[in-house]
Short mmCIF file of C-alpha atoms in Angstrom, two decimals:
data_model
loop_
_atom_site.label_atom_id
_atom_site.label_comp_id
_atom_site.label_asym_id
_atom_site.label_seq_id
_atom_site.Cartn_x
_atom_site.Cartn_y
_atom_site.Cartn_z
CA MET H 1 156.25 137.09 173.56
CA ALA H 2 157.21 138.59 170.99
CA GLY H 3 158.26 142.10 171.46
CA ARG H 4 157.45 141.87 174.81
CA THR H 5 159.39 142.46 178.23
CA CYS H 6 158.71 140.31 181.21
CA ARG H 7 160.27 141.27 184.41
CA LEU H 8 159.02 140.96 188.01
CA SER H 9 156.11 143.13 189.22
CA ALA H 10 157.60 144.07 192.62
CA ASP H 11 160.04 142.69 194.73
CA ARG H 12 158.88 140.83 197.68
CA ARG H 13 159.82 143.28 200.57
CA SER H 14 157.23 146.69 198.82
CA VAL H 15 154.34 144.01 198.05
CA VAL H 16 154.25 142.86 201.45
CA ALA H 17 155.24 147.08 202.74
CA GLY H 18 151.69 146.99 201.95
CA VAL H 19 150.17 143.94 201.43
CA ASP H 20 147.84 142.49 204.79
CA PRO H 21 148.84 139.25 204.26
CA VAL H 22 144.64 138.84 206.60
CA ILE H 23 142.17 138.87 203.72
CA THR H 24 140.75 142.66 204.17
CA SER H 25 137.69 142.59 201.38
CA PRO H 26 133.28 141.57 203.52
CA LEU H 27 132.15 138.17 203.11
CA ASP H 28 129.90 138.07 201.16
CA SER H 29 131.60 140.30 198.27
CA ARG H 30 134.39 138.21 198.78
CA ARG H 31 132.45 134.89 198.11
CA THR H 32 130.76 136.07 195.55
CA THR H 33 134.14 136.80 193.66
CA GLU H 34 134.94 133.41 194.50
CA ARG H 35 131.84 132.57 192.94
CA GLN H 36 132.27 133.96 190.30
CA LEU H 37 135.53 132.71 189.42
CA VAL H 38 134.69 128.29 189.72
CA SER H 39 132.13 128.97 187.52
CA GLU H 40 134.21 130.28 184.24
CA ILE H 41 136.55 127.40 185.45
CA LEU H 42 133.65 125.19 185.11
CA ASN H 43 132.82 127.02 181.94
CA ASP H 44 136.25 126.68 180.05
CA ALA H 45 136.58 123.90 181.70
CA SER H 46 132.88 122.77 178.76
CA ALA H 47 135.59 122.40 176.56
CA PRO H 48 137.18 120.00 174.98
CA ASP H 49 140.72 118.91 176.43
CA ASP H 50 143.74 117.37 175.36
CA ARG H 51 142.33 113.68 176.83
CA GLY H 52 144.85 111.52 174.87
CA GLY H 53 147.66 113.80 173.76
CA THR H 54 148.99 113.14 170.09
CA ALA H 55 152.43 112.82 169.07
CA SER H 56 152.63 116.02 168.09
CA SER H 57 150.62 117.15 171.56
CA PRO H 58 151.20 114.83 174.04
CA GLN H 59 149.30 115.87 177.16
CA LEU H 60 153.25 116.57 179.08
CA GLN H 61 156.21 117.89 177.00
CA VAL H 62 159.37 118.24 178.38
CA THR H 63 162.33 120.41 176.84
CA VAL H 64 165.80 120.93 178.08
CA GLU H 65 167.67 124.26 177.53
CA ASP H 66 170.09 125.53 179.52
CA HIS H 67 170.12 122.92 181.64
CA VAL H 68 166.89 123.79 182.42
CA ALA H 69 164.18 121.68 181.78
CA VAL H 70 160.50 123.26 180.05
CA LEU H 71 157.01 120.54 181.51
CA GLU H 72 154.74 121.35 180.13
CA ILE H 73 151.23 119.83 181.06
CA ARG H 74 148.10 120.08 177.85
CA ARG H 75 145.40 119.46 179.59
CA PRO H 76 144.36 123.02 178.44
CA PRO H 77 141.91 124.95 178.99
CA ALA H 78 141.81 123.75 182.92
CA ASN H 79 144.64 121.59 182.62
CA TYR H 80 142.91 118.42 184.70
CA PHE H 81 145.49 115.81 186.32
CA ASP H 82 144.31 111.92 186.76
CA GLU H 83 146.93 109.13 187.58
CA GLU H 84 148.21 109.19 184.04
CA LEU H 85 149.59 112.59 183.55
CA ILE H 86 150.38 112.72 187.93
CA GLY H 87 152.22 109.21 186.05
CA ALA H 88 154.04 110.62 183.19
CA LEU H 89 154.71 113.63 185.66
CA VAL H 90 157.29 111.27 187.96
CA ASP H 91 158.17 109.69 184.86
CA ALA H 92 159.26 112.50 183.06
CA VAL H 93 160.66 114.04 187.24
CA ARG H 94 162.34 111.02 188.37
CA ALA H 95 164.28 110.46 183.49
CA LEU H 96 165.69 114.69 185.07
CA ASP H 97 166.64 113.52 187.74
CA ASP H 98 169.51 111.10 186.10
CA ASP H 99 169.65 113.33 183.31
CA ARG H 100 173.33 115.21 184.33
CA ASP H 101 172.94 118.26 181.29
CA CYS H 102 169.85 119.10 183.98
CA ARG H 103 169.99 121.01 187.05
CA ALA H 104 166.56 123.28 188.07
CA LEU H 105 163.24 121.77 186.31
CA VAL H 106 159.60 124.93 185.49
CA LEU H 107 156.46 123.02 186.01
CA CYS H 108 153.61 124.85 183.37
CA SER H 109 150.72 124.16 181.73
CA GLN H 110 149.74 125.61 178.12
CA GLY H 111 146.04 127.22 178.21
CA LYS H 112 144.03 129.58 180.28
CA HIS H 113 144.74 127.90 184.24
CA PHE H 114 147.91 126.52 185.54
CA CYS H 115 145.02 122.88 186.69
CA ALA H 116 142.21 123.25 188.53
CA GLY H 117 142.77 119.67 190.24
CA ALA H 118 141.76 116.02 190.20
CA ASP H 119 139.39 115.04 187.30
CA PHE H 120 136.33 113.03 188.87
CA GLY H 121 134.32 111.91 185.67
CA GLY H 122 133.95 109.25 184.09
CA ALA H 123 135.21 106.42 186.06
CA TYR H 124 136.63 108.68 189.16
CA ALA H 125 132.47 109.10 189.77
CA THR H 126 131.63 105.60 190.26
CA ASP H 127 134.72 104.71 191.83
CA ARG H 128 136.39 107.97 193.60
CA ALA H 129 138.40 106.49 196.52
CA ALA H 130 139.75 103.57 195.38
CA LEU H 131 141.22 105.23 191.93
CA ALA H 132 142.15 109.18 194.43
CA GLY H 133 144.01 106.24 196.09
CA LYS H 134 146.07 105.04 193.27
CA LEU H 135 146.26 109.14 192.17
CA TYR H 136 147.88 110.50 195.41
CA ARG H 137 150.41 107.02 196.19
CA ARG H 138 151.79 107.60 192.03
CA ALA H 139 151.76 111.60 193.45
CA ALA H 140 153.81 111.14 195.50
CA ALA H 141 157.38 110.28 193.53
CA LEU H 142 156.94 114.45 192.62
CA PHE H 143 158.61 114.42 195.99
CA ASP H 144 161.26 111.66 196.21
CA SER H 145 162.33 114.90 193.50
CA ARG H 146 166.25 115.82 194.01
CA LYS H 147 166.63 118.67 191.99
CA PRO H 148 164.64 122.22 192.70
CA ILE H 149 161.87 122.42 190.30
CA ILE H 150 159.84 126.18 190.02
CA ALA H 151 155.75 126.14 188.92
CA ALA H 152 154.62 128.22 186.98
CA VAL H 153 151.01 129.23 187.56
CA GLN H 154 148.79 132.04 185.18
CA GLY H 155 144.85 132.09 185.84
CA ALA H 156 143.39 129.20 189.14
CA ALA H 157 145.53 126.33 190.50
CA VAL H 158 142.40 124.69 192.54
CA GLY H 159 141.94 122.56 194.53
CA GLY H 160 144.24 119.67 194.24
CA GLY H 161 145.92 121.97 191.59
CA LEU H 162 146.89 124.51 194.20
CA GLY H 163 148.63 121.00 195.73
CA LEU H 164 149.81 120.55 192.61
CA ALA H 165 151.36 124.30 192.53
CA CYS H 166 152.93 123.21 196.24
CA ALA H 167 154.71 120.29 195.08
CA ALA H 168 157.01 122.92 193.28
CA ASP H 169 159.91 124.93 195.44
CA PHE H 170 159.06 127.41 194.23
CA ARG H 171 155.84 129.02 191.97
CA VAL H 172 155.94 132.83 189.84
CA ALA H 173 152.07 134.27 189.59
CA ASP H 174 150.93 138.15 187.98
CA SER H 175 149.03 139.60 190.04
CA ALA H 176 145.79 138.21 188.16
CA THR H 177 146.74 134.06 189.59
CA ARG H 178 143.76 132.52 191.54
CA PHE H 179 144.77 129.86 195.13
CA VAL H 180 141.18 128.44 195.48
CA ALA H 181 142.38 125.86 197.65
CA ASN H 182 138.16 125.22 198.01
CA PHE H 183 137.93 121.66 199.80
CA SER H 184 135.70 123.11 202.98
CA MET H 185 133.29 124.78 201.09
CA LEU H 186 132.99 121.42 198.63
CA GLY H 187 132.46 119.94 201.37
CA PHE H 188 135.50 117.03 201.88
CA HIS H 189 139.28 117.55 202.85
CA HIS H 190 142.29 119.11 201.38
CA GLY H 191 144.01 116.85 199.95
CA PHE H 192 147.81 115.85 197.17
CA GLY H 193 150.08 116.88 200.72
CA LEU H 194 148.59 120.28 201.71
CA SER H 195 148.69 118.69 204.87
CA VAL H 196 152.01 119.28 205.30
CA THR H 197 153.69 120.90 202.05
CA LEU H 198 150.90 124.28 203.08
CA PRO H 199 152.15 124.78 206.22
CA ALA H 200 155.55 124.64 205.20
CA ILE H 201 155.27 126.93 203.14
CA VAL H 202 153.13 129.70 204.32
CA GLY H 203 152.29 128.47 208.20
CA ALA H 204 150.41 126.72 209.81
CA GLN H 205 147.93 129.67 210.56
CA ASN H 206 147.86 131.45 207.74
CA ALA H 207 147.34 127.28 205.85
CA ALA H 208 145.13 126.83 208.80
CA ASP H 209 143.11 130.19 207.64
CA LEU H 210 143.08 129.37 203.41
CA LEU H 211 142.19 126.14 203.58
CA TYR H 212 139.56 126.60 207.15
CA ARG H 213 137.75 129.38 205.18
CA GLY H 214 138.31 127.47 201.81
CA ALA H 215 139.62 130.19 200.16
CA THR H 216 140.65 132.51 196.80
CA VAL H 217 143.79 134.29 197.19
CA THR H 218 145.42 136.54 194.55
CA GLY H 219 148.08 136.58 193.32
CA GLU H 220 149.67 139.51 195.49
CA GLU H 221 148.16 137.97 198.53
CA ALA H 222 149.76 134.70 197.24
CA LEU H 223 153.94 137.45 197.69
CA ALA H 224 152.79 138.66 200.84
CA LEU H 225 151.30 135.33 202.30
CA GLY H 226 154.66 133.65 201.37
CA LEU H 227 153.12 130.88 199.17
CA VAL H 228 153.99 132.83 195.66
CA GLY H 229 158.04 133.85 195.26
CA ARG H 230 157.86 136.60 192.31
CA LEU H 231 155.41 137.48 190.55
CA SER H 232 155.27 138.68 187.25
CA GLU H 233 154.21 141.57 184.64
CA PRO H 234 151.03 140.09 182.98
CA GLY H 235 151.12 137.16 181.54
CA CYS H 236 154.92 136.94 182.47
CA GLN H 237 155.07 133.52 184.47
CA ARG H 238 156.89 131.48 182.32
CA GLU H 239 159.28 133.37 181.59
CA VAL H 240 160.03 135.45 185.26
CA ALA H 241 160.48 131.10 186.24
CA LEU H 242 163.11 130.20 183.08
CA GLY H 243 165.70 133.62 184.52
CA TRP H 244 164.70 132.10 188.38
CA ALA H 245 165.92 128.60 187.41
CA LYS H 246 168.41 129.55 184.87
CA GLU H 247 169.99 131.46 187.63
CA ILE H 248 169.92 128.09 190.38
CA ALA H 249 171.18 126.56 187.42
CA ALA H 250 174.23 128.66 186.94
CA ALA H 251 174.31 127.03 190.32
CA ALA H 252 177.13 123.95 191.43
CA PRO H 253 174.52 121.63 190.51
CA LEU H 254 175.90 119.29 193.41
CA ALA H 255 176.33 121.79 195.78
CA VAL H 256 172.83 122.81 194.94
CA MET H 257 170.97 119.13 195.23
CA SER H 258 173.20 118.72 198.37
CA MET H 259 171.56 121.47 200.43
CA ARG H 260 167.95 120.82 199.10
CA GLU H 261 168.68 117.22 200.47
CA THR H 262 169.43 118.79 204.16
CA LEU H 263 165.96 121.25 203.53
CA ARG H 264 164.10 119.37 203.04
CA GLY H 265 164.84 116.63 205.15
CA ASP H 266 162.39 113.28 205.47
CA LEU H 267 159.56 115.39 203.87
CA SER H 268 158.38 112.95 200.63
CA GLU H 269 158.39 110.23 204.50
CA ARG H 270 155.82 113.06 205.84
CA VAL H 271 152.79 113.86 202.18
CA ARG H 272 153.03 109.88 202.24
CA VAL H 273 151.73 109.54 205.14
CA ALA H 274 149.80 113.06 205.69
CA LEU H 275 147.96 111.20 201.89
CA GLU H 276 146.97 107.84 203.27
CA ARG H 277 145.34 110.33 205.56
CA GLU H 278 143.48 112.68 203.80
CA LEU H 279 142.65 109.41 201.08
CA VAL H 280 141.26 108.28 204.31
CA GLU H 281 139.05 111.87 205.94
CA GLN H 282 137.75 112.19 202.25
CA THR H 283 136.45 109.47 200.66
CA HIS H 284 134.89 109.18 204.30
CA LEU H 285 133.11 113.17 203.83
CA TRP H 286 132.82 112.25 200.21
CA ALA H 287 129.67 110.03 201.85
CA THR H 288 128.31 112.84 203.86
CA VAL H 289 125.24 115.25 202.91
CA ASP H 290 127.94 118.14 203.32
CA SER H 291 129.36 116.94 200.05
CA ALA H 292 126.72 116.34 197.67
CA GLU H 293 125.40 120.17 198.42
CA GLY H 294 128.55 121.87 198.36
CA ILE H 295 129.75 119.98 194.83
CA ALA H 296 125.85 120.28 193.32
CA ALA H 297 126.37 123.54 193.95
CA SER H 298 130.21 124.39 192.99
CA ARG H 299 128.33 123.01 189.58
CA GLU H 300 125.36 124.77 189.45
CA ARG H 301 126.80 128.09 190.91
CA ARG H 302 125.12 129.07 193.68
CA THR H 303 126.14 129.06 197.27
CA PRO H 304 125.75 125.48 199.20
CA SER H 305 123.97 125.13 202.42
CA PHE H 306 126.47 122.49 204.96
CA VAL H 307 123.87 120.98 207.39
CA GLY H 308 126.63 118.93 209.34
CA ARG H 309 125.68 115.21 208.21
#
């Protein structure tokens, strides 16, 4: 980071004025670009990750400085999550809620991508529904947090990774960031509470559009939609997120927590209800021909051909 000056790429007003949130590029070209992105992530994910962590490089590193906690996921390059990692995040957030020195949190990841979603390899391949249920019920506790969370999103946030990013209060991205709501192109229902969080962030119509089309949006498009709060210069997401968190941490902490509780209302309960519905629908759809086709097409880097059964 030495020698690099990080700043906001543009303020929200200037970007919104110049970008239409409705994606206007030709469908075939857009789909080709999205398949290329997913292929790149799959290629990146073929490299070994830090699955179990070590004493010097745990799968989740937590530091607190200047009243801001940084939670860094360390499973590069794709930073897939499983129940163990989500559990570590939940435990860390709960501990930081009780830490009076911490007033705001930055969630970030090591490596090329913020998060490529859930790791459904290994045991998940044979008992996906049961293990996904455990993961989701553990993840629900993230929404009980009492302090503001800012996600610094680099590379791609795919599927459940998008859900994790939307669990934060705010998101910072750059122009190269991609938010991928590809569930429908895999033939199954979205998860991670996106039924609640995504409409709350971008509005019901935009959320439905992204999910129905299995869309990918750029950093600039995400800013225009409200999915991103600040757009940084390339590679500066973490620095901008830290600066934003320090601004929040400079305010009266009890007042900030009180305001946040009021604004969020019954969010955590609504997410829990949505997670159960999402899991039921995912379990049903994972057994369909279309889901098998969507997952196979993604792995084979080709366009899926859905038949409606």
